[in-house]
Coordinates of C-alpha atoms in Angstrom, one line a residue:
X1 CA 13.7 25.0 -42.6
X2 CA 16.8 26.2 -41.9
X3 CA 18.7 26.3 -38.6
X4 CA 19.8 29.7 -36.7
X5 CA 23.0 27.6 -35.0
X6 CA 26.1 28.6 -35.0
X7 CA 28.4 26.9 -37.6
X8 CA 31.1 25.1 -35.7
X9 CA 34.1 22.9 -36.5
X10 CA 34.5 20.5 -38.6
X11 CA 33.8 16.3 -37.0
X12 CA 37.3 15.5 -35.5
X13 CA 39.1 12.1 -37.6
X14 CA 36.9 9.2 -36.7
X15 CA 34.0 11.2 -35.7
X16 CA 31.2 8.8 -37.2
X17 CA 30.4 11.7 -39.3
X18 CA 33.4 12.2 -40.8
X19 CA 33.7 8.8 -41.6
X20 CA 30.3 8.0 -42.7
X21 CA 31.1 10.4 -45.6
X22 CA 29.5 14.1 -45.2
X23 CA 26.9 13.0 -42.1
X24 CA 28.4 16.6 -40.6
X25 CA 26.4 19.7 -40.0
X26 CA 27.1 21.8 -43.1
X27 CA 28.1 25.2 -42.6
X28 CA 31.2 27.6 -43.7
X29 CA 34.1 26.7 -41.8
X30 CA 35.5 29.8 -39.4
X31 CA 39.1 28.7 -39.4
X32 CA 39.3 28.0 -35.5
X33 CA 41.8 25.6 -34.7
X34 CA 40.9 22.6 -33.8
X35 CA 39.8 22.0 -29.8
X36 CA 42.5 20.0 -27.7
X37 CA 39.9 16.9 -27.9
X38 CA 40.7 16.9 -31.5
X39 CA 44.2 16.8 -31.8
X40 CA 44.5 16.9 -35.6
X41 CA 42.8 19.5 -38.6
X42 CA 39.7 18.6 -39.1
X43 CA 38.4 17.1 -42.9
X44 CA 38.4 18.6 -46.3
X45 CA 35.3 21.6 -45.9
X46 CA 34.2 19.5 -48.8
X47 CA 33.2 16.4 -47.4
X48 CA 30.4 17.9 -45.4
X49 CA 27.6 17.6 -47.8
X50 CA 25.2 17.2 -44.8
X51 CA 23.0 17.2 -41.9
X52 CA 23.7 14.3 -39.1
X53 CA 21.0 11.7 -40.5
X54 CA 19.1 9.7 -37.6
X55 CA 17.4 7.7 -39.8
X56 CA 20.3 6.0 -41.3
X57 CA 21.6 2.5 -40.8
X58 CA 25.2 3.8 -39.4
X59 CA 23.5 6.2 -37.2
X60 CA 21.2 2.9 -35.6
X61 CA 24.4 0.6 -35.3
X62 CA 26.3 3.6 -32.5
X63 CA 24.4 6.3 -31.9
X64 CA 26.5 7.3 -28.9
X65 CA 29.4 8.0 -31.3
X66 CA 27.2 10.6 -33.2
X67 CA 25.7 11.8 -29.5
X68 CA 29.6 12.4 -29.2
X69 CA 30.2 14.7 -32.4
X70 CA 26.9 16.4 -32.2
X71 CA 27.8 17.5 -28.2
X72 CA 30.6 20.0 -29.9
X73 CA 27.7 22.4 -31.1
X74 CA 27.1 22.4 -27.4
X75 CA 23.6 22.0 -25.5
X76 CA 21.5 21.5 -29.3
X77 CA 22.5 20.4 -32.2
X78 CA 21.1 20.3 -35.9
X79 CA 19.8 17.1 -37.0
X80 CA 18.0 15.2 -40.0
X81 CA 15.1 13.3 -38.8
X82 CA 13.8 12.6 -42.3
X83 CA 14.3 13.0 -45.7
X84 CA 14.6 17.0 -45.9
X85 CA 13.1 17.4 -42.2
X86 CA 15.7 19.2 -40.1
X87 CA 15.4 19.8 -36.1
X88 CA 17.4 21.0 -33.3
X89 CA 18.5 18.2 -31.0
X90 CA 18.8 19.0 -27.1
X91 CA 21.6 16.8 -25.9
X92 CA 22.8 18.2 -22.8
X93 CA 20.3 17.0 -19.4
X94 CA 19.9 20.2 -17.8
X95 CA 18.6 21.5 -21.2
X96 CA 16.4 19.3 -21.6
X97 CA 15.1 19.3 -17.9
X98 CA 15.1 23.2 -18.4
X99 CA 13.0 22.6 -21.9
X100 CA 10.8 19.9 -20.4
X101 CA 9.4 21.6 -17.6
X102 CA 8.5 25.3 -19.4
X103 CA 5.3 25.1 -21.2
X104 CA 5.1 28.9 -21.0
X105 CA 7.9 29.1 -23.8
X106 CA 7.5 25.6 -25.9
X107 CA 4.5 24.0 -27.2
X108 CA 3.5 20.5 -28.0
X109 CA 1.2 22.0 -31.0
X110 CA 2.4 20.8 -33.9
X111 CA 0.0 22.2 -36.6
X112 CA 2.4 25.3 -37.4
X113 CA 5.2 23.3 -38.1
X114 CA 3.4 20.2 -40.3
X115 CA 2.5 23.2 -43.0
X116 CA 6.6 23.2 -43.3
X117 CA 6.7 18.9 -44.3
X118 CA 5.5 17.3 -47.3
X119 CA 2.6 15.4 -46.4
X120 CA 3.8 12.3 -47.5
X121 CA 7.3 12.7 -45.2
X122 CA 7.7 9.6 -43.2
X123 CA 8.3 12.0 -39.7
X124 CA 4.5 12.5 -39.8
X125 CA 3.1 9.4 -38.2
X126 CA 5.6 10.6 -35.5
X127 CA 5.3 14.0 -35.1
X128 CA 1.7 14.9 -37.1
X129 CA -1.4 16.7 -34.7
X130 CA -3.8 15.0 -33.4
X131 CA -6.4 16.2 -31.0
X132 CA -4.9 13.8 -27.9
X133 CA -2.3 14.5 -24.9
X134 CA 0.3 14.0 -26.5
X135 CA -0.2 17.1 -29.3
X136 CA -1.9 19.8 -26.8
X137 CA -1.0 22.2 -23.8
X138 CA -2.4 23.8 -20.8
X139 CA -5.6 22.6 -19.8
X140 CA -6.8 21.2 -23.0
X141 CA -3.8 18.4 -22.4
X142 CA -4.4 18.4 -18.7
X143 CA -8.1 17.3 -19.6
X144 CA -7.2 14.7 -21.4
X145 CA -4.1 13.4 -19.6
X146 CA -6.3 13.2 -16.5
X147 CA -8.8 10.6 -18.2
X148 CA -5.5 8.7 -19.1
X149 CA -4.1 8.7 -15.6
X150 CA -7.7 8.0 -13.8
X151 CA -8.3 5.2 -15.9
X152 CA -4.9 3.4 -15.3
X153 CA -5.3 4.4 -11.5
X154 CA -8.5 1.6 -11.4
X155 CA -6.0 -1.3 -13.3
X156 CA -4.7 -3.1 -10.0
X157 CA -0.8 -4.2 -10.5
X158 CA -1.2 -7.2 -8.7
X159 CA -4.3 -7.8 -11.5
X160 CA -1.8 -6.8 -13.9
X161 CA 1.0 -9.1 -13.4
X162 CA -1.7 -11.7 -14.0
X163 CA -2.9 -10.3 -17.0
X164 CA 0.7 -10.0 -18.2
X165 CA 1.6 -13.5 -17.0
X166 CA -1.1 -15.2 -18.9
X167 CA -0.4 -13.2 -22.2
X168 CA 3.0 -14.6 -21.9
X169 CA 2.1 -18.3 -21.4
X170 CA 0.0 -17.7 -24.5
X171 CA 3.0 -16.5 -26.9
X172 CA 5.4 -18.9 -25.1
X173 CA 3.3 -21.9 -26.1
X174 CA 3.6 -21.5 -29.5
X175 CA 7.5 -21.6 -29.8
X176 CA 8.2 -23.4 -26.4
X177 CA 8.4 -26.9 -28.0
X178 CA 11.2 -25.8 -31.0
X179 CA 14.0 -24.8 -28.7
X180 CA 14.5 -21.7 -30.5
X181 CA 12.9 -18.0 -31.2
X182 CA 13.2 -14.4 -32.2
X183 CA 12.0 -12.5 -29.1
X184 CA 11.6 -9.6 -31.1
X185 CA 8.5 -10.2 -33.7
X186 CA 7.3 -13.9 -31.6
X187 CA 7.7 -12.0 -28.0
X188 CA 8.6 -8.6 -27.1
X189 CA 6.7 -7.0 -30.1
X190 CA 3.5 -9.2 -29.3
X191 CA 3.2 -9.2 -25.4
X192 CA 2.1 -5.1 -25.3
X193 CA -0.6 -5.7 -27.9
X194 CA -2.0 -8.7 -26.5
X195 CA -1.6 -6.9 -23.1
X196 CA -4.2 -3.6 -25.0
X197 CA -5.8 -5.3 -26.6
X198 CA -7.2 -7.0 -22.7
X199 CA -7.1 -3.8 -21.1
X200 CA -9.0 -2.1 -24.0
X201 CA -11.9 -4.7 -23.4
X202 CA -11.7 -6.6 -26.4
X203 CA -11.9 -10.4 -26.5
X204 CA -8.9 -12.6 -26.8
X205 CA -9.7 -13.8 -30.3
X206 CA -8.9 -9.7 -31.3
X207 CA -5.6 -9.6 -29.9
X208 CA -4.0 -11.4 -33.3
X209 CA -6.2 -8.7 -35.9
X210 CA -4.4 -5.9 -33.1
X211 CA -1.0 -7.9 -33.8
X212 CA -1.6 -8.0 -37.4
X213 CA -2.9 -4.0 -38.0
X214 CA -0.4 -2.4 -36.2
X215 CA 2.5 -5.1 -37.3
X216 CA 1.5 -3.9 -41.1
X217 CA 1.0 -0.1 -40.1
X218 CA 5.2 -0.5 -38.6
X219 CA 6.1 -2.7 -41.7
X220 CA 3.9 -2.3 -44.6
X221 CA 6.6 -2.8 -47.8
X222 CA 4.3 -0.8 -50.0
X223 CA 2.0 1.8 -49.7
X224 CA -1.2 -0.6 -50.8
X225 CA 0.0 -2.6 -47.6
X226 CA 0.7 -0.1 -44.9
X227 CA -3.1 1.3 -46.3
X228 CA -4.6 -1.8 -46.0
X229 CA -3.0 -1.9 -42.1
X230 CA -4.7 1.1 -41.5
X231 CA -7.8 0.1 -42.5
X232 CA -7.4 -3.2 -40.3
X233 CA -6.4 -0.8 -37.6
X234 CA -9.0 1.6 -38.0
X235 CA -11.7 -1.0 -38.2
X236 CA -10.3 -2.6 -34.8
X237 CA -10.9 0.7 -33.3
X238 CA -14.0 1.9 -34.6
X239 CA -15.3 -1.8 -33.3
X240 CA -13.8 -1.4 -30.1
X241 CA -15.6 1.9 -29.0
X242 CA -18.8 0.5 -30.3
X243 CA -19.0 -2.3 -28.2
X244 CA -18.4 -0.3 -25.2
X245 CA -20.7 2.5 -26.4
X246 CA -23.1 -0.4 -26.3
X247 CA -22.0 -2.1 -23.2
X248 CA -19.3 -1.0 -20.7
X249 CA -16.9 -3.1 -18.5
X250 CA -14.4 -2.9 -15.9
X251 CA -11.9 -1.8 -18.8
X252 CA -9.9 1.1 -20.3
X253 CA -12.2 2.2 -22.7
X254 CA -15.4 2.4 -20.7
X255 CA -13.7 4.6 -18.3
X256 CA -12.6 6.6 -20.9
X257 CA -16.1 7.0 -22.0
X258 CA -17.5 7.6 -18.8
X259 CA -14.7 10.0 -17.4
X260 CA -16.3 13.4 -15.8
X261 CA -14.1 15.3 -18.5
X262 CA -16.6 13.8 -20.6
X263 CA -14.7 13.7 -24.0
X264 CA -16.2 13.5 -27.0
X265 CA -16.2 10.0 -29.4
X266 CA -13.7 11.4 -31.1
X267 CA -11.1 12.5 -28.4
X268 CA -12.0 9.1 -26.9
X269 CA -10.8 7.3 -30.0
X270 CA -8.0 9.7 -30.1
X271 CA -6.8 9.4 -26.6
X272 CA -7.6 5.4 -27.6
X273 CA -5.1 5.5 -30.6
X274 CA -2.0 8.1 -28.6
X275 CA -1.9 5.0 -25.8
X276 CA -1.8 2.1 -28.1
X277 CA 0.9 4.1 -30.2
X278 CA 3.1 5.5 -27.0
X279 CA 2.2 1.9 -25.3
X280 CA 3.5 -0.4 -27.6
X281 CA 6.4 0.5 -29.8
X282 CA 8.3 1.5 -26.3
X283 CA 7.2 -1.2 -24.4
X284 CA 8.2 -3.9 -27.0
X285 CA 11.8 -2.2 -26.9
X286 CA 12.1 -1.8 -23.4
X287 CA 11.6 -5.6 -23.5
X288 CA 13.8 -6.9 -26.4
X289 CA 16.3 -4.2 -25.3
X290 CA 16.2 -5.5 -21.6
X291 CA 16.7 -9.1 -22.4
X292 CA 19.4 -8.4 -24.7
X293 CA 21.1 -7.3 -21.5
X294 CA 20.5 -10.5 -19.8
X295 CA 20.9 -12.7 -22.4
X296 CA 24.4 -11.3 -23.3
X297 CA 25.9 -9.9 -20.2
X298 CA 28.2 -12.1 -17.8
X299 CA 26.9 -9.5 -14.6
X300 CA 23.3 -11.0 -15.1
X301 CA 25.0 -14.7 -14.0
X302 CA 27.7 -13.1 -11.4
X303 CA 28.8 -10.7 -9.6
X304 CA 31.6 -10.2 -7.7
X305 CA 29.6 -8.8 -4.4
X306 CA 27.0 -12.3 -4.6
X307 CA 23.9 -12.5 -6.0
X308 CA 22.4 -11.9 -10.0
X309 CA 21.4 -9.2 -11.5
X310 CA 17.4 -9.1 -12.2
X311 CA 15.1 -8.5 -15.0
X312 CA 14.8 -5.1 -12.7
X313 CA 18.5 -3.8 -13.4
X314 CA 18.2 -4.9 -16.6
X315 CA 15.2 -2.6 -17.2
X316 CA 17.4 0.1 -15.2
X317 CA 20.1 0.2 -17.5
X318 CA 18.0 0.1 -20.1
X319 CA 16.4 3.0 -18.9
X320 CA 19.6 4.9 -18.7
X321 CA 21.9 4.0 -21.6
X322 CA 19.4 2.9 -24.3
X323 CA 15.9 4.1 -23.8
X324 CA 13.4 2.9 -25.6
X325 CA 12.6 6.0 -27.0
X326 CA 15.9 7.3 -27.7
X327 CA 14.8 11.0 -29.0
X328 CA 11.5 12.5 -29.0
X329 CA 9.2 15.0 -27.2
X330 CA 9.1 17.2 -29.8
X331 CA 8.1 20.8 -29.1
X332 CA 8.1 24.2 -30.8
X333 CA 9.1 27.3 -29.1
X334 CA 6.4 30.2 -29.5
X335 CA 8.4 32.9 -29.6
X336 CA 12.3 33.2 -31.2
X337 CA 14.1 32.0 -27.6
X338 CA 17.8 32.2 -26.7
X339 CA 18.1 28.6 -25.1
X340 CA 21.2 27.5 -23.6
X341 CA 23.6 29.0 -26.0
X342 CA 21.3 29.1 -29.2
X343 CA 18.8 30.9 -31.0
X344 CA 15.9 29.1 -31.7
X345 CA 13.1 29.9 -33.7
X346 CA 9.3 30.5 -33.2
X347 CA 7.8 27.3 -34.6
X348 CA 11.1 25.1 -34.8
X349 CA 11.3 21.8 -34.5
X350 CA 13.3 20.9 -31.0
X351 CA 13.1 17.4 -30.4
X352 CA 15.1 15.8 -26.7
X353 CA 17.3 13.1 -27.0
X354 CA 16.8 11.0 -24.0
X355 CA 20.2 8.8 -24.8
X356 CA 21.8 11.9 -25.2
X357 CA 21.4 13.7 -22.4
X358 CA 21.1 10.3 -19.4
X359 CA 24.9 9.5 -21.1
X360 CA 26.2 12.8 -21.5
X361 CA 29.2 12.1 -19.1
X362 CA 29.6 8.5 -20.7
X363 CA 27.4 5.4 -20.0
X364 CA 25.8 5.1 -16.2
X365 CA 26.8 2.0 -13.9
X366 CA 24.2 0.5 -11.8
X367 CA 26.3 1.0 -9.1
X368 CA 26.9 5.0 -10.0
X369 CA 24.0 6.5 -10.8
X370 CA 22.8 7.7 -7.6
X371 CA 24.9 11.0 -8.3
X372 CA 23.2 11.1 -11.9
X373 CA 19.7 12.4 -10.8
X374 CA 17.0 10.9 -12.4
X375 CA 16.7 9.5 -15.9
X376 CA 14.8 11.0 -18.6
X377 CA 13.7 8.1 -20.2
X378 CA 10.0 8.5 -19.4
X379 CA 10.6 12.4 -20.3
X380 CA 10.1 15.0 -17.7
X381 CA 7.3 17.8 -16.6
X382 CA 4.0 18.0 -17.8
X383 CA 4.4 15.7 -20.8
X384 CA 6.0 12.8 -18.5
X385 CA 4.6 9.5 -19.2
X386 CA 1.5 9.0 -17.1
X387 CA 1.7 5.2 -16.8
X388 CA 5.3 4.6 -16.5
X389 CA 4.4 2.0 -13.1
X390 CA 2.0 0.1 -15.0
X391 CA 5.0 -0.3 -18.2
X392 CA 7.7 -1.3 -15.8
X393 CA 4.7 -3.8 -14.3
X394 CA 4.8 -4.9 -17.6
X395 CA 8.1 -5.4 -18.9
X396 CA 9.4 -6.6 -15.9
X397 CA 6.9 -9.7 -15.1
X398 CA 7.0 -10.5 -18.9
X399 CA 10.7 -11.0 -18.7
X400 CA 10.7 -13.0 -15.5
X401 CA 8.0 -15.0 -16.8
X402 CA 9.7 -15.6 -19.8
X403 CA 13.0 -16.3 -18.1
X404 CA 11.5 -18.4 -15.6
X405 CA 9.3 -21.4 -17.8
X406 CA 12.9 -21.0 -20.6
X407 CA 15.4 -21.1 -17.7
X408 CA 18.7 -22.2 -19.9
X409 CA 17.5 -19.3 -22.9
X410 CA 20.8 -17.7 -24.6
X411 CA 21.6 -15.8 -27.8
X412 CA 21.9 -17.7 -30.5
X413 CA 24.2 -15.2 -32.0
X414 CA 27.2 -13.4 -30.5
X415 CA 25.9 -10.1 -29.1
X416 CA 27.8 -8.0 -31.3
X417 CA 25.6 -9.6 -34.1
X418 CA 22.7 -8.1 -32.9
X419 CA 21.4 -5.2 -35.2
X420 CA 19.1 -1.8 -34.9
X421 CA 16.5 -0.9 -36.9
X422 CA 16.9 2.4 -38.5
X423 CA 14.7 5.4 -37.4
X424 CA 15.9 8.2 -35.1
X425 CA 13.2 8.2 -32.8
X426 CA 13.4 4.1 -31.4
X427 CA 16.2 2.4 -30.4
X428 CA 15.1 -0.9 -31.0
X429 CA 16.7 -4.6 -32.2
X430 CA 15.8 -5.9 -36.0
X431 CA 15.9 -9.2 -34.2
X432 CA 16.6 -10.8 -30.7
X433 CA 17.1 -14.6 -32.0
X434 CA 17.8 -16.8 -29.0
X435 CA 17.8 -20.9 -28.2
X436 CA 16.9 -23.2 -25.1
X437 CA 16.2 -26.5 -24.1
X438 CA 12.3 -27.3 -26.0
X439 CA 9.6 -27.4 -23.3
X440 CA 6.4 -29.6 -24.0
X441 CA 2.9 -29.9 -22.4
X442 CA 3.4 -33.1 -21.3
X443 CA 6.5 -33.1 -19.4
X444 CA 6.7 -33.0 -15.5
X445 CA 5.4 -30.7 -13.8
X446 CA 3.6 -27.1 -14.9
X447 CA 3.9 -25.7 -17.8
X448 CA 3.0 -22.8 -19.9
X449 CA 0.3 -25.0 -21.4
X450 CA -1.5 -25.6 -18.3
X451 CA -4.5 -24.2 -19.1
X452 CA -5.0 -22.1 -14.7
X453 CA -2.4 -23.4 -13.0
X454 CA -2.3 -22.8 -9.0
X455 CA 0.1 -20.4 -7.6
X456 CA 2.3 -23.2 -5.8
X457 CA 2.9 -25.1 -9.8
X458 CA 3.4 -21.3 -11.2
X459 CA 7.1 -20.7 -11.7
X460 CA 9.2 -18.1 -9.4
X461 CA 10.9 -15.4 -10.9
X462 CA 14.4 -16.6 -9.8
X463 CA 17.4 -14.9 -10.7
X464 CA 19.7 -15.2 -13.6
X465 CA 22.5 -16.3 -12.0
X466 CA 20.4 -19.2 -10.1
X467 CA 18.9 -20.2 -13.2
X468 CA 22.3 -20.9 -15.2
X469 CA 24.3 -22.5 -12.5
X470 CA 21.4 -25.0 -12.5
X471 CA 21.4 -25.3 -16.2
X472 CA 24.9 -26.4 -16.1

């Protein structure tokens, strides 16, 4: 799997690459000076032993400085996403736009390219076929992206803020009395499943085996434990269609069953398994990566024209500077293809890094990104998420919610003790641990624990700023 790009220069002295020890592209040098941004020779030939790796801890804890290094080979770059699984990275925006919307030159089809991975590579889960939206083209995906979009179209927002809000009360009741929490595993990471798990149609008693498959399935230690995960999750699955094989409702998975494109059982269970899986890890990052923002970021108490910032701009900048996603939408051209400055190769890898190419002229203000055009953090063209109003329903009310009944919350660690998990798809926190004045069912007023509490004792999103002047 090798590369057709050009070799190019060594990483410039304190390029993460270069000081990560060999995380370069490899490649014979040419013995071009060194670019005017450099200022200085570059290393020793010798110390690049290697590929960029976005699976590594470094790469995790400042991505932005490899996005840096890896914009010298120009619009894509060569990348390791796994152990011995190279790909082209696309990191300039009007490459990816350009990439994004021609599905006459790439395809989503990843079959070709899976016969070129060991089948035990950690990439597969990923980036393996699956008969689904997410793996297809032309009217094979738009058949089954239109019983995705039709059935979200018949989920009312204002229906799901009150879905969201009570999923929220339910996970904020069980830490709300200690005064403290990790919003990443007890919050962020829980809320989406719980919020599938309703849509799906399955009883609240299910959402916790959910919780618990697809928690195993993201951290199984061993293999006997991330096998035993899917078995939970398959199970979950396989119980899910059969109750609404045997009796429909006003949810997700009847009208997936029932859609005119009339799919079979088993494109219903895959189109069931794509929208958990491109649901939920993104969702609970977009959360946990939103209220990092809030929780750690002066601008979310004050700002110098009046008023807070909200759990909206939050989201926003989110959006922009550290998606969720942070690179994906794989696709493989079908023929060889001269693409903005390099060959690529019928059947190679090209994945789009979102971070990349939204902060490719440096991080995007609030106030400055009306000249930006539009982020790519939902991707772009056909393969654009179909539900992005119903995830930003999501993520916004569960933050206001949370931020509303935990009005004094903060981090109980200085921001820049936050960490990443490793994996060059996600961008997503190991941990979110925050503290805040205990809450209990029987103090004044409404609470979390009250069981349907009216509109007029349901707490108002209120702003951030608001909320810690009264705090203090």
């Amino acid at each position: 799997m090798t590369s057709p790009y050009e070799p190019g220069a060594a990483p410039p002295p304190g390029c993460p690459a270069h000081a990560h020890g060999g995380a370069a592209p490899a490649g014979p040098q040419d013995g071009r000076a060194p670019g005017p941004a450099h200022g200085a020779p570059g290393p020793d030939p010798a110390e690049q032993s290697g590929l960029v790796r976005l699976y590594d801890p470094e790469f995790a804890a400042d991505p932005h400085r490899y996005y840096a290094h890896l914009r010298q080979y120009g619009a894509l770059a060569p990348v390791e996403i796994g152990t011995g699984v190279t790909a082209m990275l696309v990191t300039d925006y009007r490459a990816a736009l350009d990439l994004l919307n021609d599905d006459t030159t790439w395809s989503k089809d990843s079959r070709s390219w899976q016969q070129t991975v060991p089948p035990d590579s950690a990439v597969l889960p990923m980036l393996g076929w699956r008969p689904n939206a997410l793996f297809s083209d032309g009217d094979t995906h738009r058949r089954y992206r239109q019983v995705i979009t039709d059935s979200f179209r018949l989920v009312e927002p204002h229906e799901l803020r009150a879905r969201v809000r009570h999923a929220a009360d339910s996970l904020i009741r069980n830490f709300g009395a200690r005064g403290d929490v990790d919003l990443m595993p007890e919050y962020a990471q829980r809320l989406p499943l719980l919020m599938f798990n309703n849509l799906f149609g399955m009883p609240e008693e299910y959402g916790d085996q959910l919780i618990a498959a697809v928690g195993g399935l993201m951290d199984g230690a061993t293999p006997e434990e991330a096998a035993s995960a899917d078995a939970a999750f398959t199970a979950y699955i396989m119980e899910l269609v059969g109750r609404k094989k045997a009796e429909r409702g006003a949810d997700l998975t009847s009208w997936f069953l029932d859609h005119l494109n009339g799919l079979s059982d088993e494109e219903v269970i895959a189109q069931i398994v794509v929208t958990l899986a491109a649901g939920n890890e993104p969702l609970s990052n977009l959360i946990g990566n939103a209220l990092s923002r809030m929780l750690s970021d002066d601008r979310y108490y004050s700002t110098l024209s009046g008023g807070a910032l909200t759990a909206q701009d939050a989201i926003n900048e989110v959006l922009w500077n550290d998606p969720p996603m942070a690179n994906y939408s794989a696709h493989y051209p079908r023929r060889d293809v001269f693409f903005h400055g390099t060959w690529v190769r019928a059947g190679q890898l090209v994945l789009v890094s979102y971070a990349a190419a939204n902060t490719q002229f440096g991080a995007v203000a609030l106030d400055d990104r009306s000249g930006s055009g539009a982020h790519l953090a939902w991707a772009a063209g056909p393969h654009m998420c179909p539900v992005q109003r119903h995830a930003l329903v999501i993520a916004t009310t569960a933050i206001e919610r949370l931020t509303a009944w935990l009005s004094d919350i903060e981090l109980a660690v200085p921001a820049e003790a936050l960490t990443w998990r490793p994996g060059g798809f996600q961008r997503a926190l190991a941990a979110l641990p925050a503290r805040f004045t205990p809450i209990t069912p029987d103090q004044a007023g409404a609470t979390p624990w009250d069981s349907s509490p009216s509109p007029s004792t349901r707490p108002e999103p209120t702003s951030t700023a608001r909320r810690h002047a009264s705090a203090h």
